[in-house]
Amino acid sequence: MKLVRYGAKGAEKPGILDDEGQVRDLSAHVSDIAGDCLTRRCLAALRALDPATLPLVAGSPQRDLRLGACVGQVGKFLAVGLNYADHAAESGMDVPAEPILFTKWTSCIAGPDDDLPLPPDSTATDWEVELGIVIGDGGSHIAPERAADHIAGYCVINDISERDWQLRRGGTWDKGKGHDGFGPIGPWLVTADDIPDPRALRLWLEVDGHRFQDGTTATMVFGPEEIVSYVSRFTTLHPGDVIATGTPPGVGMGQKPPVYLKQGQVMRLGIDGLGQQQQKVV
């Protein structure tokens, strides 16, 4: 099941993709793809619907129909750093013994194809294609063997990062991670039952047609269930919380010499089974 939020920025409505890839409106059944809508009980009710009986939304998604972030009203946007051994190597950092956690402020969340405004004075804005986890049923101190029960589904995330502010301005990484537009999410939320093995997904990213990242979630240090269990030791997870799980090698910082985003460039990125994004730097 692929769930979407469609329409103008700030006024998105809930929808579901039908077998033809068209959006069907879910407004009569849920107010948003958010919060308690993402619990196992609510997802089961949505799964029982026949999309063909729902109102057809005019336009083709990601063409003449804008999609917003596939999750609304996100309470926490968390992320894991250096979660691919080969990315840690290109960053000149050790593979972590435990997940490195940081936050992306929820104000950075954007639609999958929204323009990326380059922050004033930015000199090192970078890209990171990542598998995103969306929490369904919440909880704390979740046992690893039960963590899958708390995952509503998966999505594509571009963990955009300003490296100078992330690494050279003191304090935590958050300064370089949460600027407006730095968290495109979507195009759709694919429920966990449609992703049999989240550690067997190819993910890639291109800038102006040049492929910089081309990896697989098989090289993750910590898998989705480990991450959910670990994070829940430090904060209570709620329905609709989002966790970005790290990126494979090929980021701009890892190029020799480093390559960073410039105005007018276009990023394209995607993950097998989870769709694609495109952002123009403005």
PDB file of N, CA, C and O in Angstrom, residues 150-181:
ATOM      1  N   HIS A 150       6.382  -2.055  15.202  1.00  0.00           N
ATOM      2  CA  HIS A 150       6.232  -0.619  15.421  1.00  0.00           C
ATOM      3  C   HIS A 150       6.562   0.208  14.171  1.00  0.00           C
ATOM      4  O   HIS A 150       6.536   1.431  14.224  1.00  0.00           O
ATOM      5  N   ILE A 151       6.877  -0.461  13.069  1.00  0.00           N
ATOM      6  CA  ILE A 151       7.220   0.230  11.821  1.00  0.00           C
ATOM      7  C   ILE A 151       6.007   0.225  10.907  1.00  0.00           C
ATOM      8  O   ILE A 151       5.553  -0.838  10.461  1.00  0.00           O
ATOM      9  N   ALA A 152       5.480   1.431  10.613  1.00  0.00           N
ATOM     10  CA  ALA A 152       4.353   1.530   9.688  1.00  0.00           C
ATOM     11  C   ALA A 152       4.803   1.287   8.258  1.00  0.00           C
ATOM     12  O   ALA A 152       4.100   0.639   7.467  1.00  0.00           O
ATOM     13  N   GLY A 153       5.961   1.831   7.910  1.00  0.00           N
ATOM     14  CA  GLY A 153       6.443   1.674   6.548  1.00  0.00           C
ATOM     15  C   GLY A 153       7.730   2.428   6.313  1.00  0.00           C
ATOM     16  O   GLY A 153       8.386   2.894   7.255  1.00  0.00           O
ATOM     17  N   TYR A 154       8.070   2.565   5.034  1.00  0.00           N
ATOM     18  CA  TYR A 154       9.353   3.120   4.623  1.00  0.00           C
ATOM     19  C   TYR A 154       9.154   4.158   3.516  1.00  0.00           C
ATOM     20  O   TYR A 154       8.152   4.153   2.800  1.00  0.00           O
ATOM     21  N   CYS A 155      10.144   5.034   3.371  1.00  0.00           N
ATOM     22  CA  CYS A 155      10.072   6.077   2.350  1.00  0.00           C
ATOM     23  C   CYS A 155      11.482   6.539   1.990  1.00  0.00           C
ATOM     24  O   CYS A 155      12.457   6.176   2.648  1.00  0.00           O
ATOM     25  N   VAL A 156      11.575   7.357   0.950  1.00  0.00           N
ATOM     26  CA  VAL A 156      12.828   7.971   0.535  1.00  0.00           C
ATOM     27  C   VAL A 156      13.008   9.281   1.301  1.00  0.00           C
ATOM     28  O   VAL A 156      12.059  10.058   1.456  1.00  0.00           O
ATOM     29  N   ILE A 157      14.232   9.526   1.771  1.00  0.00           N
ATOM     30  CA  ILE A 157      14.587  10.802   2.406  1.00  0.00           C
ATOM     31  C   ILE A 157      15.891  11.305   1.786  1.00  0.00           C
ATOM     32  O   ILE A 157      16.806  10.518   1.543  1.00  0.00           O
ATOM     33  N   ASN A 158      15.948  12.600   1.533  1.00  0.00           N
ATOM     34  CA  ASN A 158      17.220  13.239   1.182  1.00  0.00           C
ATOM     35  C   ASN A 158      17.659  14.024   2.413  1.00  0.00           C
ATOM     36  O   ASN A 158      17.083  15.059   2.746  1.00  0.00           O
ATOM     37  N   ASP A 159      18.658  13.495   3.111  1.00  0.00           N
ATOM     38  CA  ASP A 159      19.172  14.151   4.323  1.00  0.00           C
ATOM     39  C   ASP A 159      20.173  15.226   3.905  1.00  0.00           C
ATOM     40  O   ASP A 159      21.391  15.044   4.001  1.00  0.00           O
ATOM     41  N   ILE A 160      19.654  16.345   3.430  1.00  0.00           N
ATOM     42  CA  ILE A 160      20.509  17.435   2.962  1.00  0.00           C
ATOM     43  C   ILE A 160      21.242  18.045   4.158  1.00  0.00           C
ATOM     44  O   ILE A 160      20.661  18.200   5.245  1.00  0.00           O
ATOM     45  N   SER A 161      22.519  18.365   3.955  1.00  0.00           N
ATOM     46  CA  SER A 161      23.389  18.748   5.062  1.00  0.00           C
ATOM     47  C   SER A 161      24.330  19.865   4.635  1.00  0.00           C
ATOM     48  O   SER A 161      24.927  19.785   3.560  1.00  0.00           O
ATOM     49  N   GLU A 162      24.476  20.882   5.484  1.00  0.00           N
ATOM     50  CA  GLU A 162      25.504  21.906   5.259  1.00  0.00           C
ATOM     51  C   GLU A 162      26.728  21.490   6.078  1.00  0.00           C
ATOM     52  O   GLU A 162      26.718  21.561   7.299  1.00  0.00           O
ATOM     53  N   ARG A 163      27.770  21.024   5.412  1.00  0.00           N
ATOM     54  CA  ARG A 163      28.874  20.362   6.108  1.00  0.00           C
ATOM     55  C   ARG A 163      29.682  21.316   6.993  1.00  0.00           C
ATOM     56  O   ARG A 163      30.115  20.916   8.078  1.00  0.00           O
ATOM     57  N   ASP A 164      29.915  22.533   6.538  1.00  0.00           N
ATOM     58  CA  ASP A 164      30.673  23.454   7.385  1.00  0.00           C
ATOM     59  C   ASP A 164      29.953  23.669   8.707  1.00  0.00           C
ATOM     60  O   ASP A 164      30.567  23.649   9.782  1.00  0.00           O
ATOM     61  N   TRP A 165      28.650  23.873   8.635  1.00  0.00           N
ATOM     62  CA  TRP A 165      27.896  24.146   9.858  1.00  0.00           C
ATOM     63  C   TRP A 165      27.687  22.878  10.681  1.00  0.00           C
ATOM     64  O   TRP A 165      27.566  22.940  11.891  1.00  0.00           O
ATOM     65  N   GLN A 166      27.662  21.730  10.010  1.00  0.00           N
ATOM     66  CA  GLN A 166      27.507  20.456  10.718  1.00  0.00           C
ATOM     67  C   GLN A 166      28.761  20.101  11.522  1.00  0.00           C
ATOM     68  O   GLN A 166      28.667  19.647  12.667  1.00  0.00           O
ATOM     69  N   LEU A 167      29.939  20.321  10.917  1.00  0.00           N
ATOM     70  CA  LEU A 167      31.172  19.752  11.466  1.00  0.00           C
ATOM     71  C   LEU A 167      32.157  20.774  12.022  1.00  0.00           C
ATOM     72  O   LEU A 167      33.026  20.402  12.808  1.00  0.00           O
ATOM     73  N   ARG A 168      32.032  22.042  11.636  1.00  0.00           N
ATOM     74  CA  ARG A 168      33.086  22.990  11.985  1.00  0.00           C
ATOM     75  C   ARG A 168      32.607  24.184  12.792  1.00  0.00           C
ATOM     76  O   ARG A 168      33.365  25.117  12.999  1.00  0.00           O
ATOM     77  N   ARG A 169      31.378  24.148  13.256  1.00  0.00           N
ATOM     78  CA  ARG A 169      30.855  25.287  14.009  1.00  0.00           C
ATOM     79  C   ARG A 169      30.645  24.976  15.489  1.00  0.00           C
ATOM     80  O   ARG A 169      30.018  25.732  16.204  1.00  0.00           O
ATOM     81  N   GLY A 170      31.159  23.832  15.939  1.00  0.00           N
ATOM     82  CA  GLY A 170      31.039  23.462  17.345  1.00  0.00           C
ATOM     83  C   GLY A 170      29.691  22.850  17.662  1.00  0.00           C
ATOM     84  O   GLY A 170      28.710  23.022  16.942  1.00  0.00           O
ATOM     85  N   GLY A 171      29.644  22.090  18.758  1.00  0.00           N
ATOM     86  CA  GLY A 171      28.375  21.522  19.205  1.00  0.00           C
ATOM     87  C   GLY A 171      27.949  20.328  18.384  1.00  0.00           C
ATOM     88  O   GLY A 171      28.762  19.613  17.796  1.00  0.00           O
ATOM     89  N   THR A 172      26.649  20.110  18.306  1.00  0.00           N
ATOM     90  CA  THR A 172      26.099  18.935  17.645  1.00  0.00           C
ATOM     91  C   THR A 172      26.010  19.150  16.135  1.00  0.00           C
ATOM     92  O   THR A 172      26.220  20.242  15.619  1.00  0.00           O
ATOM     93  N   TRP A 173      25.635  18.083  15.425  1.00  0.00           N
ATOM     94  CA  TRP A 173      25.483  18.147  13.977  1.00  0.00           C
ATOM     95  C   TRP A 173      24.253  18.945  13.551  1.00  0.00           C
ATOM     96  O   TRP A 173      24.137  19.332  12.390  1.00  0.00           O
ATOM     97  N   ASP A 174      23.338  19.200  14.482  1.00  0.00           N
ATOM     98  CA  ASP A 174      22.017  19.702  14.112  1.00  0.00           C
ATOM     99  C   ASP A 174      22.066  21.017  13.341  1.00  0.00           C
ATOM    100  O   ASP A 174      21.195  21.284  12.505  1.00  0.00           O
ATOM    101  N   LYS A 175      23.072  21.852  13.588  1.00  0.00           N
ATOM    102  CA  LYS A 175      23.151  23.155  12.916  1.00  0.00           C
ATOM    103  C   LYS A 175      23.175  23.017  11.396  1.00  0.00           C
ATOM    104  O   LYS A 175      22.687  23.900  10.692  1.00  0.00           O
ATOM    105  N   GLY A 176      23.760  21.947  10.923  1.00  0.00           N
ATOM    106  CA  GLY A 176      23.876  21.768   9.480  1.00  0.00           C
ATOM    107  C   GLY A 176      22.817  20.883   8.877  1.00  0.00           C
ATOM    108  O   GLY A 176      22.873  20.590   7.680  1.00  0.00           O
ATOM    109  N   LYS A 177      21.842  20.457   9.674  1.00  0.00           N
ATOM    110  CA  LYS A 177      20.903  19.440   9.211  1.00  0.00           C
ATOM    111  C   LYS A 177      19.452  19.909   9.097  1.00  0.00           C
ATOM    112  O   LYS A 177      18.640  19.198   8.507  1.00  0.00           O
ATOM    113  N   GLY A 178      19.126  21.063   9.672  1.00  0.00           N
ATOM    114  CA  GLY A 178      17.712  21.386   9.807  1.00  0.00           C
ATOM    115  C   GLY A 178      17.226  22.623   9.099  1.00  0.00           C
ATOM    116  O   GLY A 178      16.148  23.128   9.416  1.00  0.00           O
ATOM    117  N   HIS A 179      17.967  23.118   8.113  1.00  0.00           N
ATOM    118  CA  HIS A 179      17.535  24.330   7.417  1.00  0.00           C
ATOM    119  C   HIS A 179      16.291  24.049   6.570  1.00  0.00           C
ATOM    120  O   HIS A 179      16.010  22.908   6.200  1.00  0.00           O
ATOM    121  N   ASP A 180      15.565  25.089   6.242  1.00  0.00           N
ATOM    122  CA  ASP A 180      14.354  24.930   5.447  1.00  0.00           C
ATOM    123  C   ASP A 180      14.656  24.165   4.163  1.00  0.00           C
ATOM    124  O   ASP A 180      15.619  24.475   3.441  1.00  0.00           O
ATOM    125  N   GLY A 181      13.840  23.146   3.891  1.00  0.00           N
ATOM    126  CA  GLY A 181      14.013  22.350   2.684  1.00  0.00           C
ATOM    127  C   GLY A 181      15.001  21.221   2.789  1.00  0.00           C
ATOM    128  O   GLY A 181      15.163  20.450   1.838  1.00  0.00           O
TER     129      GLY A 181
END
